């Protein structure tokens, strides 16, 4: 049986066994909202986690599907916690036919606590993947990634102790002294002074008294190493409170800006990375651990020190691997759009809910150094600009020690950057946009980057802040080789990537570059965008969707390795 899939884990909490395959029923056009878990025609077994629309019987479909399993409670009365780490696009959850919760925010975890009597119980999760702004405001038809339907990430059921340590947030206070704070999030029946036994790195646990009202302790461990991409040193803290135990993993590191530099552990950092969707054609967004491990290996092999988790909160087990491998991560909320969307109060409430969960879930991952939001939103519109400020301030209030940014669409002269720590922009100078009539010679790349650097210099809200190219690149169809270096060929893509990387990393005005993208990904199936998405895919990967490298892969690897040797000091 799986013991835990990622940190934190709770060695004393007993898991209720859930099977790898659940009953599945395809309900087609029946709207999720009118669905009742009666007479459901379960006909098939599908894996959980899993996306139903990657199964050949339902390939590419949109509608309602329902998953069902049975579990057993062995005690007379049992307090349980159901955790669904992510589903999409929205779902409703039923216990013995009665609704106990749900979510309309994809890629966002859900926890439901409930009590059951001894015996067998039925759990049903109905999900729907039809675009519907009134219900799921953060996933819209124009988005360049597919609306897979299903249970994207792990589902677990555990027995809850009466007094609980739910999380310990570890915050670096002083880098040089290796001084850090443990902030306890207790749950259940706790109050007053609590006797907590605490140990680091598997050493013997020692008793401390933690005040439930001010639940923080400060430690100094001068002999702890720092976490950095070159030396990703990690530590664990275990804590025990009357039968409940938690093990959290963390790293000591500080990410900050100093003028237009990004500093990691007081050392200037140049970002060399890729954007990556957490997707695979055979699994949709339910990416199995094997693929996560391979993807992290590919990123390291390419010489990346950075990955942007586009365009939604990341899987916790993927982040664990990034912690271990020394990959810096930009994690962001899903959801963006024009002024109307960005000013919609219900949309903003959903973004805040997922931002809070993202920050809390990822608090202890040293790899996560940037929190982002509103990819390519209408940052230049005055009303939308207020929403940019609102979300940046909202994320900052958690004091999680991350830099905050939003990837802008190109670099408008007037845009919402006041509250951002980094000015990040996406631009495809040599590639262009759908139905673009401009000629786009290679020289456009340097000219455009230079133009944006000058734009940032002129604007007081951007001047003096680090400037990061958060997306750029070109598409190539895997296997399309062409001595004429025509568009969509691997040669043309490799040329664009080489020119973009050298233009960015030779220019000290840029803090780094993240190419679009790690591998090809299935795109939306409708609208104008499709005309620029042969095969229904965004083909800008340096590998295809099955992770088969294109010509650009080796070019990028050569360049990233060259620049890592010359531009980056060690961080410890
Ligand atoms: C945008 C967007 C990406 C992708 C890219 C492209 O920058 O953020 O998701 O769609 O454009 O390939 O055009």
Coordinates of C-alpha atoms and ligand atoms in Angstrom, one line a residue:
X1 CA 0.0 0.0 0.0
X2 CA 1.2 3.5 -0.8
X3 CA 2.4 5.1 2.4
X4 CA 2.5 8.7 1.3
X5 CA 2.7 10.4 -2.1
X6 CA 4.4 13.6 -1.0
X7 CA 5.4 15.7 2.0
X8 CA 4.0 16.4 4.5
X9 CA 2.9 13.0 5.6
X10 CA 1.3 11.7 8.8
X11 CA 2.9 8.5 10.0
X12 CA 0.3 7.8 12.7
X13 CA -2.9 8.6 10.6
X14 CA -4.4 5.4 9.3
X15 CA -5.5 5.5 5.7
X16 CA -8.7 3.9 4.6
X17 CA -7.9 1.8 1.5
X18 CA -9.3 3.1 -1.8
X19 CA -8.9 1.0 -4.9
X20 CA -6.9 2.1 -8.0
X21 CA -9.9 1.6 -10.2
X22 CA -13.4 3.0 -9.6
X23 CA -16.7 2.3 -11.3
X24 CA -17.4 4.9 -14.0
X25 CA -20.5 6.0 -15.7
X26 CA -20.7 8.4 -18.7
X27 CA -23.7 10.6 -18.3
X28 CA -23.0 12.8 -21.4
X29 CA -25.1 16.0 -21.5
X30 CA -26.7 15.6 -18.1
X31 CA -25.6 18.8 -16.4
X32 CA -23.5 18.4 -13.3
X33 CA -25.9 20.6 -11.3
X34 CA -29.0 18.4 -11.9
X35 CA -27.1 15.1 -11.4
X36 CA -28.4 12.9 -8.6
X37 CA -26.5 9.8 -7.6
X38 CA -29.5 7.4 -8.2
X39 CA -29.7 4.8 -11.0
X40 CA -26.3 5.7 -12.3
X41 CA -25.5 3.3 -15.2
X42 CA -22.0 2.3 -14.0
X43 CA -20.5 0.4 -16.9
X44 CA -16.8 0.5 -16.7
X45 CA -13.8 0.6 -14.4
X46 CA -11.5 3.7 -14.8
X47 CA -8.4 4.6 -12.8
X48 CA -8.4 7.3 -10.1
X49 CA -6.6 9.6 -10.5
X50 CA -7.5 9.7 -14.2
X51 CA -9.1 11.7 -17.0
X52 CA -12.1 10.0 -18.6
X53 CA -11.6 11.8 -21.9
X54 CA -8.3 10.1 -22.7
X55 CA -10.1 6.7 -22.7
X56 CA -10.8 5.6 -26.3
X57 CA -14.5 5.3 -25.5
X58 CA -14.8 8.9 -24.5
X59 CA -11.8 10.5 -26.4
X60 CA -12.2 14.2 -26.5
X61 CA -15.7 14.3 -25.1
X62 CA -17.2 17.0 -22.8
X63 CA -19.9 16.3 -20.4
X64 CA -20.6 14.7 -17.0
X65 CA -18.9 11.5 -15.8
X66 CA -19.3 9.9 -12.5
X67 CA -16.8 7.8 -10.5
X68 CA -17.9 5.5 -7.6
X69 CA -16.2 3.4 -5.0
X70 CA -17.0 1.7 -1.7
X71 CA -14.9 1.9 1.4
X72 CA -15.2 0.3 4.9
X73 CA -15.3 2.0 8.3
X74 CA -14.1 -0.4 10.9
X75 CA -14.8 1.6 14.1
X76 CA -18.2 2.3 15.6
X77 CA -17.9 5.9 14.7
X78 CA -15.1 7.2 12.5
X79 CA -14.0 10.8 11.8
X80 CA -12.6 10.8 8.2
X81 CA -11.0 13.3 5.9
X82 CA -11.4 13.0 2.2
X83 CA -8.7 14.8 0.2
X84 CA -9.1 15.3 -3.6
X85 CA -5.9 16.9 -4.7
X86 CA -7.3 18.2 -8.0
X87 CA -10.2 17.6 -10.4
X88 CA -11.5 19.4 -13.4
X89 CA -13.2 21.3 -14.6
X90 CA -15.7 21.0 -11.7
X91 CA -17.1 18.3 -9.4
X92 CA -19.6 17.3 -6.8
X93 CA -19.0 14.7 -4.1
X94 CA -21.5 12.4 -2.5
X95 CA -21.3 10.1 0.5
X96 CA -24.0 7.4 0.6
X97 CA -26.0 9.4 -1.9
X98 CA -25.8 12.7 0.1
X99 CA -23.8 15.6 -1.2
X100 CA -20.8 16.5 1.0
X101 CA -18.9 19.0 -1.0
X102 CA -17.5 20.0 -4.4
X103 CA -15.5 22.5 -6.3
X104 CA -15.7 24.5 -9.5
X105 CA -12.0 25.5 -9.5
X106 CA -9.8 23.1 -11.5
X107 CA -6.3 22.1 -10.2
X108 CA -7.2 23.1 -6.7
X109 CA -7.3 20.8 -3.7
X110 CA -10.4 20.0 -1.7
X111 CA -10.6 18.6 1.8
X112 CA -13.9 17.3 3.4
X113 CA -14.1 16.1 7.0
X114 CA -17.0 13.9 7.9
X115 CA -18.1 11.2 10.4
X116 CA -19.4 7.7 9.4
X117 CA -20.7 4.7 11.3
X118 CA -19.1 1.3 11.1
X119 CA -19.8 -0.5 7.8
X120 CA -19.6 -0.1 4.0
X121 CA -20.0 3.4 2.5
X122 CA -20.3 4.7 -1.0
X123 CA -18.3 7.6 -2.4
X124 CA -19.2 9.2 -5.7
X125 CA -17.4 12.0 -7.5
X126 CA -19.2 13.5 -10.5
X127 CA -17.2 15.7 -12.7
X128 CA -18.0 17.8 -15.7
X129 CA -15.6 19.4 -18.3
X130 CA -18.0 21.6 -20.4
X131 CA -16.8 25.2 -20.6
X132 CA -19.3 27.4 -18.6
X133 CA -18.2 30.8 -17.4
X134 CA -21.1 30.9 -15.0
X135 CA -19.8 27.9 -13.2
X136 CA -16.1 27.6 -13.8
X137 CA -14.8 31.1 -14.3
X138 CA -11.1 30.2 -14.4
X139 CA -11.0 27.9 -17.4
X140 CA -12.2 29.5 -20.6
X141 CA -12.5 28.3 -24.2
X142 CA -9.7 30.5 -25.6
X143 CA -7.1 29.0 -23.3
X144 CA -4.4 27.2 -25.2
X145 CA -4.7 24.0 -23.2
X146 CA -7.2 21.2 -23.2
X147 CA -10.3 20.9 -20.9
X148 CA -9.7 17.4 -19.7
X149 CA -12.4 16.0 -17.5
X150 CA -11.7 13.8 -14.5
X151 CA -9.9 13.4 -11.2
X152 CA -6.5 14.9 -12.0
X153 CA -4.6 14.1 -8.8
X154 CA -4.6 11.7 -5.8
X155 CA -7.7 11.0 -3.7
X156 CA -7.2 9.8 -0.2
X157 CA -9.2 9.0 2.9
X158 CA -7.7 9.0 6.3
X159 CA -8.9 8.6 9.9
X160 CA -8.6 11.9 11.8
X161 CA -7.1 12.0 15.3
X162 CA -8.9 14.3 17.8
X163 CA -6.0 16.6 18.2
X164 CA -4.1 17.4 15.0
X165 CA -1.0 19.0 13.7
X166 CA -2.3 19.8 10.2
X167 CA 0.8 21.7 8.9
X168 CA 4.0 23.3 10.0
X169 CA 4.9 26.3 7.9
X170 CA 8.7 26.8 7.9
X171 CA 9.8 30.4 7.3
X172 CA 13.5 31.4 6.9
X173 CA 14.2 34.4 9.2
X174 CA 17.9 34.9 8.9
X175 CA 19.9 33.2 6.2
X176 CA 23.3 33.6 7.6
X177 CA 22.4 32.4 11.1
X178 CA 20.2 29.6 9.6
X179 CA 17.4 31.0 11.7
X180 CA 13.9 29.9 10.9
X181 CA 10.4 29.8 12.4
X182 CA 8.0 26.9 12.6
X183 CA 4.4 28.0 12.5
X184 CA 2.0 25.3 13.6
X185 CA -1.5 24.9 12.1
X186 CA -3.4 22.8 14.6
X187 CA -6.8 21.2 14.0
X188 CA -9.5 19.6 16.1
X189 CA -9.7 19.9 19.8
X190 CA -6.7 21.9 20.8
X191 CA -6.2 24.9 23.1
X192 CA -3.8 26.4 25.6
X193 CA -0.2 25.2 25.9
X194 CA 0.4 22.1 23.9
X195 CA 3.2 19.6 24.6
X196 CA 4.8 19.0 21.1
X197 CA 7.8 16.8 20.5
X198 CA 10.0 18.1 17.7
X199 CA 12.9 16.6 15.9
X200 CA 14.9 17.6 12.8
X201 CA 16.3 15.2 10.2
X202 CA 15.2 12.1 12.0
X203 CA 17.0 12.9 15.2
X204 CA 15.5 12.3 18.6
X205 CA 12.4 14.4 19.2
X206 CA 12.6 16.9 22.1
X207 CA 9.6 18.4 24.0
X208 CA 8.5 22.0 23.5
X209 CA 5.5 23.9 24.7
X210 CA 3.6 25.5 21.8
X211 CA 0.9 28.1 22.6
X212 CA -2.2 27.3 20.5
X213 CA -2.9 31.0 20.2
X214 CA 0.6 32.0 19.1
X215 CA 1.7 28.8 17.6
X216 CA 5.3 29.6 16.6
X217 CA 8.8 28.5 17.6
X218 CA 12.1 29.9 16.4
X219 CA 15.2 27.8 15.8
X220 CA 18.8 28.4 14.8
X221 CA 20.8 25.5 13.2
X222 CA 24.1 27.2 12.1
X223 CA 25.3 23.8 10.7
X224 CA 22.3 23.5 8.2
X225 CA 23.3 23.9 4.6
X226 CA 21.4 26.1 2.2
X227 CA 19.1 25.0 -0.5
X228 CA 20.1 26.0 -4.0
X229 CA 19.9 24.5 -7.5
X230 CA 23.5 23.4 -7.2
X231 CA 23.2 22.0 -3.7
X232 CA 19.5 21.3 -3.0
X233 CA 20.0 20.5 0.6
X234 CA 16.7 19.5 2.3
X235 CA 15.8 19.0 6.0
X236 CA 12.8 17.4 7.7
X237 CA 11.0 18.4 10.8
X238 CA 8.8 15.9 12.6
X239 CA 6.4 16.9 15.3
X240 CA 4.2 14.8 17.6
X241 CA 1.1 15.9 19.6
X242 CA -0.7 13.3 21.6
X243 CA -0.7 10.6 19.0
X244 CA -0.7 12.7 15.8
X245 CA 2.6 13.1 14.0
X246 CA 3.6 15.1 11.0
X247 CA 6.8 15.1 8.9
X248 CA 7.4 18.2 6.8
X249 CA 10.4 18.8 4.5
X250 CA 11.9 22.2 3.9
X251 CA 15.0 24.0 2.8
X252 CA 16.7 27.1 4.0
X253 CA 16.9 29.7 1.2
X254 CA 16.0 33.3 0.6
X255 CA 14.8 34.7 -2.8
X256 CA 14.7 38.4 -3.1
X257 CA 15.3 41.3 -5.5
X258 CA 17.9 43.9 -5.3
X259 CA 17.3 46.6 -8.0
X260 CA 17.0 44.7 -11.3
X261 CA 18.7 41.6 -9.9
X262 CA 17.1 38.5 -8.5
X263 CA 19.1 37.1 -5.6
X264 CA 19.0 33.6 -4.4
X265 CA 20.8 33.3 -1.1
X266 CA 22.3 36.7 -1.7
X267 CA 23.8 35.6 -5.0
X268 CA 22.6 37.0 -8.4
X269 CA 20.6 34.4 -10.3
X270 CA 20.1 34.1 -14.0
X271 CA 17.1 32.1 -14.9
X272 CA 17.4 29.4 -17.6
X273 CA 14.2 27.5 -18.0
X274 CA 11.2 26.2 -19.8
X275 CA 7.4 26.5 -19.4
X276 CA 5.8 23.2 -18.7
X277 CA 2.2 22.0 -18.7
X278 CA 1.5 19.1 -16.3
X279 CA 0.0 17.0 -19.1
X280 CA 0.5 14.0 -21.2
X281 CA -1.6 12.8 -24.1
X282 CA -2.2 9.3 -22.6
X283 CA -3.1 10.6 -19.1
X284 CA -4.4 14.2 -19.6
X285 CA -3.7 16.1 -16.3
X286 CA -3.5 12.9 -14.3
X287 CA 0.2 12.7 -15.0
X288 CA 1.7 9.5 -13.4
X289 CA 4.9 9.6 -11.2
X290 CA 7.0 8.0 -13.9
X291 CA 6.3 10.9 -16.2
X292 CA 7.0 13.4 -13.5
X293 CA 10.4 11.8 -12.8
X294 CA 11.3 11.7 -16.5
X295 CA 10.2 15.3 -17.0
X296 CA 12.4 16.5 -14.1
X297 CA 15.3 14.5 -15.5
X298 CA 14.8 16.1 -18.9
X299 CA 14.7 19.6 -17.4
X300 CA 18.0 18.9 -15.6
X301 CA 19.6 17.3 -18.6
X302 CA 18.7 20.5 -20.6
X303 CA 20.7 22.5 -18.1
X304 CA 17.6 24.3 -16.8
X305 CA 17.6 25.8 -13.3
X306 CA 14.0 26.9 -13.6
X307 CA 10.6 25.7 -14.7
X308 CA 7.4 27.7 -15.0
X309 CA 4.4 25.6 -14.0
X310 CA 2.0 26.9 -16.6
X311 CA -0.8 27.8 -16.1
X312 CA -2.2 26.4 -12.8
X313 CA -1.1 25.2 -9.3
X314 CA 1.3 22.3 -9.5
X315 CA 1.1 18.7 -8.3
X316 CA 2.7 18.4 -4.8
X317 CA 4.6 15.3 -5.8
X318 CA 6.1 17.1 -8.8
X319 CA 7.2 19.9 -6.5
X320 CA 8.8 17.4 -4.2
X321 CA 10.9 16.2 -7.2
X322 CA 11.8 19.8 -8.0
X323 CA 13.0 20.3 -4.4
X324 CA 15.2 17.3 -4.7
X325 CA 16.6 18.1 -8.1
X326 CA 17.3 21.7 -7.4
X327 CA 14.8 23.2 -9.9
X328 CA 13.4 26.6 -9.2
X329 CA 9.7 26.8 -9.9
X330 CA 7.2 29.6 -10.8
X331 CA 3.8 28.4 -9.7
X332 CA 0.7 30.3 -10.7
X333 CA -3.1 30.4 -10.4
X334 CA -5.3 29.4 -13.3
X335 CA -7.5 32.0 -14.8
X336 CA -7.1 35.1 -16.8
X337 CA -8.8 37.2 -19.5
X338 CA -9.9 40.6 -20.6
X339 CA -11.1 43.4 -18.4
X340 CA -14.6 42.0 -18.0
X341 CA -13.2 38.7 -16.6
X342 CA -10.6 40.3 -14.4
X343 CA -13.1 42.6 -12.8
X344 CA -15.7 40.0 -12.2
X345 CA -16.1 39.6 -8.4
X346 CA -16.9 35.9 -8.5
X347 CA -13.8 35.2 -10.7
X348 CA -11.6 37.2 -8.3
X349 CA -13.0 35.2 -5.3
X350 CA -12.1 31.9 -7.1
X351 CA -8.6 33.2 -7.9
X352 CA -8.2 34.2 -4.2
X353 CA -9.4 30.8 -3.0
X354 CA -7.0 28.9 -5.2
X355 CA -4.1 31.4 -4.5
X356 CA -4.6 30.8 -0.8
X357 CA -4.6 27.0 -1.2
X358 CA -1.6 27.2 -3.6
X359 CA 0.5 29.3 -1.1
X360 CA -0.5 27.0 1.8
X361 CA 0.1 23.8 0.0
X362 CA 3.5 24.9 -1.4
X363 CA 4.7 26.8 1.6
X364 CA 7.6 24.5 2.4
X365 CA 8.8 23.8 -1.1
X366 CA 12.1 25.6 -1.4
X367 CA 11.9 25.1 -5.2
X368 CA 8.9 27.4 -5.4
X369 CA 10.4 30.9 -5.6
X370 CA 7.8 32.7 -7.6
X371 CA 4.0 32.9 -7.3
X372 CA 2.2 34.2 -10.4
X373 CA -1.3 34.9 -11.6
X374 CA -3.3 36.3 -14.6
X375 CA -1.2 34.9 -17.4
X376 CA -1.5 37.5 -20.3
X377 CA -4.4 39.3 -18.8
X378 CA -5.6 42.8 -19.8
X379 CA -2.9 44.4 -17.6
X380 CA -3.1 47.7 -19.6
X381 CA -6.8 48.3 -18.8
X382 CA -7.2 50.6 -15.8
X383 CA -10.0 48.7 -14.1
X384 CA -8.2 45.3 -14.6
X385 CA -5.0 46.9 -13.2
X386 CA -6.8 47.2 -9.8
X387 CA -7.4 43.4 -9.9
X388 CA -3.7 42.9 -10.5
X389 CA -2.9 44.9 -7.5
X390 CA -5.5 43.1 -5.5
X391 CA -4.2 39.6 -6.2
X392 CA -0.6 40.6 -5.7
X393 CA -1.4 42.1 -2.3
X394 CA -3.5 39.1 -1.4
X395 CA -0.7 36.7 -2.1
X396 CA 1.9 38.9 -0.4
X397 CA 0.0 38.9 2.9
X398 CA 0.8 35.3 3.5
X399 CA 4.4 36.4 3.9
X400 CA 5.6 33.2 2.3
X401 CA 9.0 34.5 1.1
X402 CA 8.3 34.3 -2.6
X403 CA 8.5 36.8 -5.4
X404 CA 5.2 37.8 -7.0
X405 CA 4.6 38.4 -10.7
X406 CA 2.2 38.1 -13.6
X407 CA 3.3 37.2 -17.1
X408 CA 2.3 40.1 -19.3
X409 CA 1.3 39.8 -22.9
X410 CA 4.3 41.5 -24.6
X411 CA 5.2 44.6 -22.7
X412 CA 2.6 47.3 -22.9
X413 CA 3.9 50.7 -22.0
X414 CA 1.2 51.2 -19.4
X415 CA 0.4 48.1 -17.5
X416 CA -0.3 46.8 -14.0
X417 CA 3.1 46.2 -12.6
X418 CA 3.1 48.3 -9.4
X419 CA 2.7 45.4 -7.0
X420 CA 4.8 42.9 -8.9
X421 CA 8.4 42.2 -7.8
X422 CA 9.4 41.0 -11.3
X423 CA 8.4 42.4 -14.6
X424 CA 7.7 39.3 -16.7
X425 CA 6.6 39.3 -20.3
X426 CA 5.6 36.8 -22.9
X427 CA 6.5 37.6 -26.5
X428 CA 6.9 35.7 -29.8
X429 CA 8.7 38.2 -32.0
X430 CA 9.8 35.8 -34.7
X431 CA 6.7 33.7 -34.6
X432 CA 3.8 36.2 -34.4
X433 CA 0.2 35.6 -33.6
X434 CA -2.8 34.0 -35.5
X435 CA -3.4 35.7 -38.8
X436 CA -0.4 37.9 -38.4
X437 CA 0.6 39.6 -41.7
X438 CA 3.9 41.1 -40.6
X439 CA 7.2 39.6 -42.0
X440 CA 9.2 38.4 -39.0
X441 CA 12.9 38.0 -39.7
X442 CA 15.2 36.6 -37.0
X443 CA 16.5 40.1 -36.3
X444 CA 13.1 41.0 -34.8
X445 CA 14.0 39.0 -31.8
X446 CA 16.8 41.2 -30.5
X447 CA 15.0 44.3 -31.6
X448 CA 11.8 43.4 -29.7
X449 CA 13.7 42.4 -26.5
X450 CA 15.6 45.6 -26.7
X451 CA 12.3 47.6 -27.2
X452 CA 10.8 45.9 -24.1
X453 CA 13.9 46.6 -22.0
X454 CA 13.6 50.3 -23.0
X455 CA 9.9 50.3 -22.3
X456 CA 10.6 49.0 -18.8
X457 CA 13.3 51.6 -18.3
X458 CA 10.9 54.4 -19.2
X459 CA 8.1 53.4 -16.9
X460 CA 8.5 54.3 -13.2
X461 CA 6.4 51.3 -12.2
X462 CA 8.8 48.9 -13.9
X463 CA 12.1 50.7 -13.8
X464 CA 14.7 49.1 -11.6
X465 CA 12.9 45.8 -11.2
X466 CA 14.2 42.5 -12.6
X467 CA 13.0 41.8 -16.2
X468 CA 12.2 38.2 -17.1
X469 CA 11.2 36.8 -20.4
X470 CA 8.6 34.4 -19.2
X471 CA 7.6 32.9 -22.6
X472 CA 9.1 33.0 -26.1
X473 CA 9.7 30.4 -28.9
X474 CA 8.4 29.0 -32.1
X475 CA 6.4 25.9 -33.2
X476 CA 7.8 22.9 -35.0
X477 CA 6.0 19.7 -36.0
X478 CA 8.1 16.8 -34.7
X479 CA 9.9 15.1 -37.6
X480 CA 9.4 18.0 -40.0
X481 CA 13.0 18.5 -41.2
X482 CA 13.7 21.2 -43.9
X483 CA 16.9 22.5 -45.3
X484 CA 15.0 25.7 -46.3
X485 CA 14.3 26.2 -42.6
X486 CA 10.6 26.8 -43.2
X487 CA 8.1 27.6 -40.6
X488 CA 6.9 24.5 -38.5
X489 CA 10.3 22.8 -39.3
X490 CA 12.5 21.7 -36.5
X491 CA 15.3 23.7 -38.0
X492 CA 13.4 27.0 -37.9
X493 CA 12.3 26.4 -34.3
X494 CA 15.9 25.6 -33.3
X495 CA 17.1 28.9 -34.9
X496 CA 14.5 30.9 -33.1
X497 CA 15.4 29.3 -29.8
X498 CA 19.1 29.8 -30.3
X499 CA 18.6 33.5 -31.2
X500 CA 16.2 34.1 -28.3
X501 CA 18.4 32.5 -25.6
X502 CA 21.6 34.2 -26.7
X503 CA 19.8 37.6 -27.0
X504 CA 18.4 37.2 -23.5
X505 CA 21.4 35.7 -21.7
X506 CA 24.0 38.0 -23.4
X507 CA 22.0 41.0 -22.3
X508 CA 22.5 42.0 -18.6
X509 CA 19.1 43.8 -18.6
X510 CA 17.4 40.4 -18.4
X511 CA 17.2 38.3 -15.3
X512 CA 16.7 35.3 -17.5
X513 CA 14.5 33.5 -20.0
X514 CA 11.9 30.7 -19.9
X515 CA 11.1 29.2 -23.3
X516 CA 7.7 28.2 -24.4
X517 CA 7.6 25.2 -24.0
X518 CA 8.9 21.9 -22.5
X519 CA 6.8 19.6 -24.8
X520 CA 3.9 19.9 -27.2
X521 CA 0.5 19.9 -25.5
X522 CA -3.0 19.4 -26.6
X523 CA -4.7 22.7 -27.1
X524 CA -8.4 23.9 -27.1
X525 CA -10.4 22.6 -30.0
X526 CA -12.3 25.7 -30.9
X527 CA -12.0 29.3 -32.1
X528 CA -9.5 31.2 -34.2
X529 CA -6.6 29.8 -32.2
X530 CA -7.1 26.3 -33.7
X531 CA -6.0 27.7 -37.1
X532 CA -2.5 28.1 -35.6
X533 CA -2.6 24.8 -33.8
X534 CA -2.0 22.0 -36.3
X535 CA -3.0 18.5 -35.0
X536 CA -4.9 20.4 -32.3
X537 CA -1.7 20.8 -30.4
X538 CA 0.5 23.7 -29.3
X539 CA 3.6 22.6 -31.1
X540 CA 6.1 24.9 -29.5
X541 CA 7.7 22.1 -27.4
X542 CA 11.3 21.3 -27.6
X543 CA 10.0 17.7 -27.4
X544 CA 6.7 16.4 -28.8
X545 CA 3.9 15.4 -26.5
X546 CA 5.5 11.9 -26.0
X547 CA 8.8 13.6 -24.9
X548 CA 10.7 12.8 -28.1
X549 CA 13.3 15.5 -28.5
X550 CA 13.2 17.8 -31.5
X551 CA 16.3 19.4 -33.0
X552 CA 15.9 22.4 -30.7
X553 CA 16.4 20.2 -27.6
X554 CA 20.1 19.7 -28.2
X555 CA 20.6 23.3 -29.3
X556 CA 19.0 24.5 -26.1
X557 CA 20.9 22.0 -24.0
X558 CA 24.2 23.3 -25.5
X559 CA 23.3 26.9 -24.8
X560 CA 21.9 26.4 -21.3
X561 CA 24.9 24.4 -20.3
X562 CA 27.3 27.1 -21.7
X563 CA 25.5 29.9 -19.9
X564 CA 25.3 28.0 -16.6
X565 CA 29.1 27.6 -16.7
X566 CA 29.8 31.3 -17.3
X567 CA 27.1 33.3 -15.5
X568 CA 26.2 31.6 -12.3
X569 CA 28.2 31.4 -9.1
X570 CA 27.4 28.7 -6.6
X571 CA 24.9 29.6 -4.1
X572 CA 26.5 28.4 -0.9
Ligands
LIG1 C1 0.7 32.5 -24.7 C2 0.2 31.6 -23.6 C3 0.7 30.2 -23.8 C4 0.7 29.8 -25.2 C5 1.6 30.7 -26.0 C6 1.6 30.4 -27.5 O1 1.8 33.2 -24.4 O2 0.6 32.1 -22.3 O3 -0.2 29.4 -23.0 O4 -0.6 29.8 -25.7 O5 1.0 32.0 -25.9 O6 2.0 29.4 -27.9 O7 1.2 31.3 -28.3

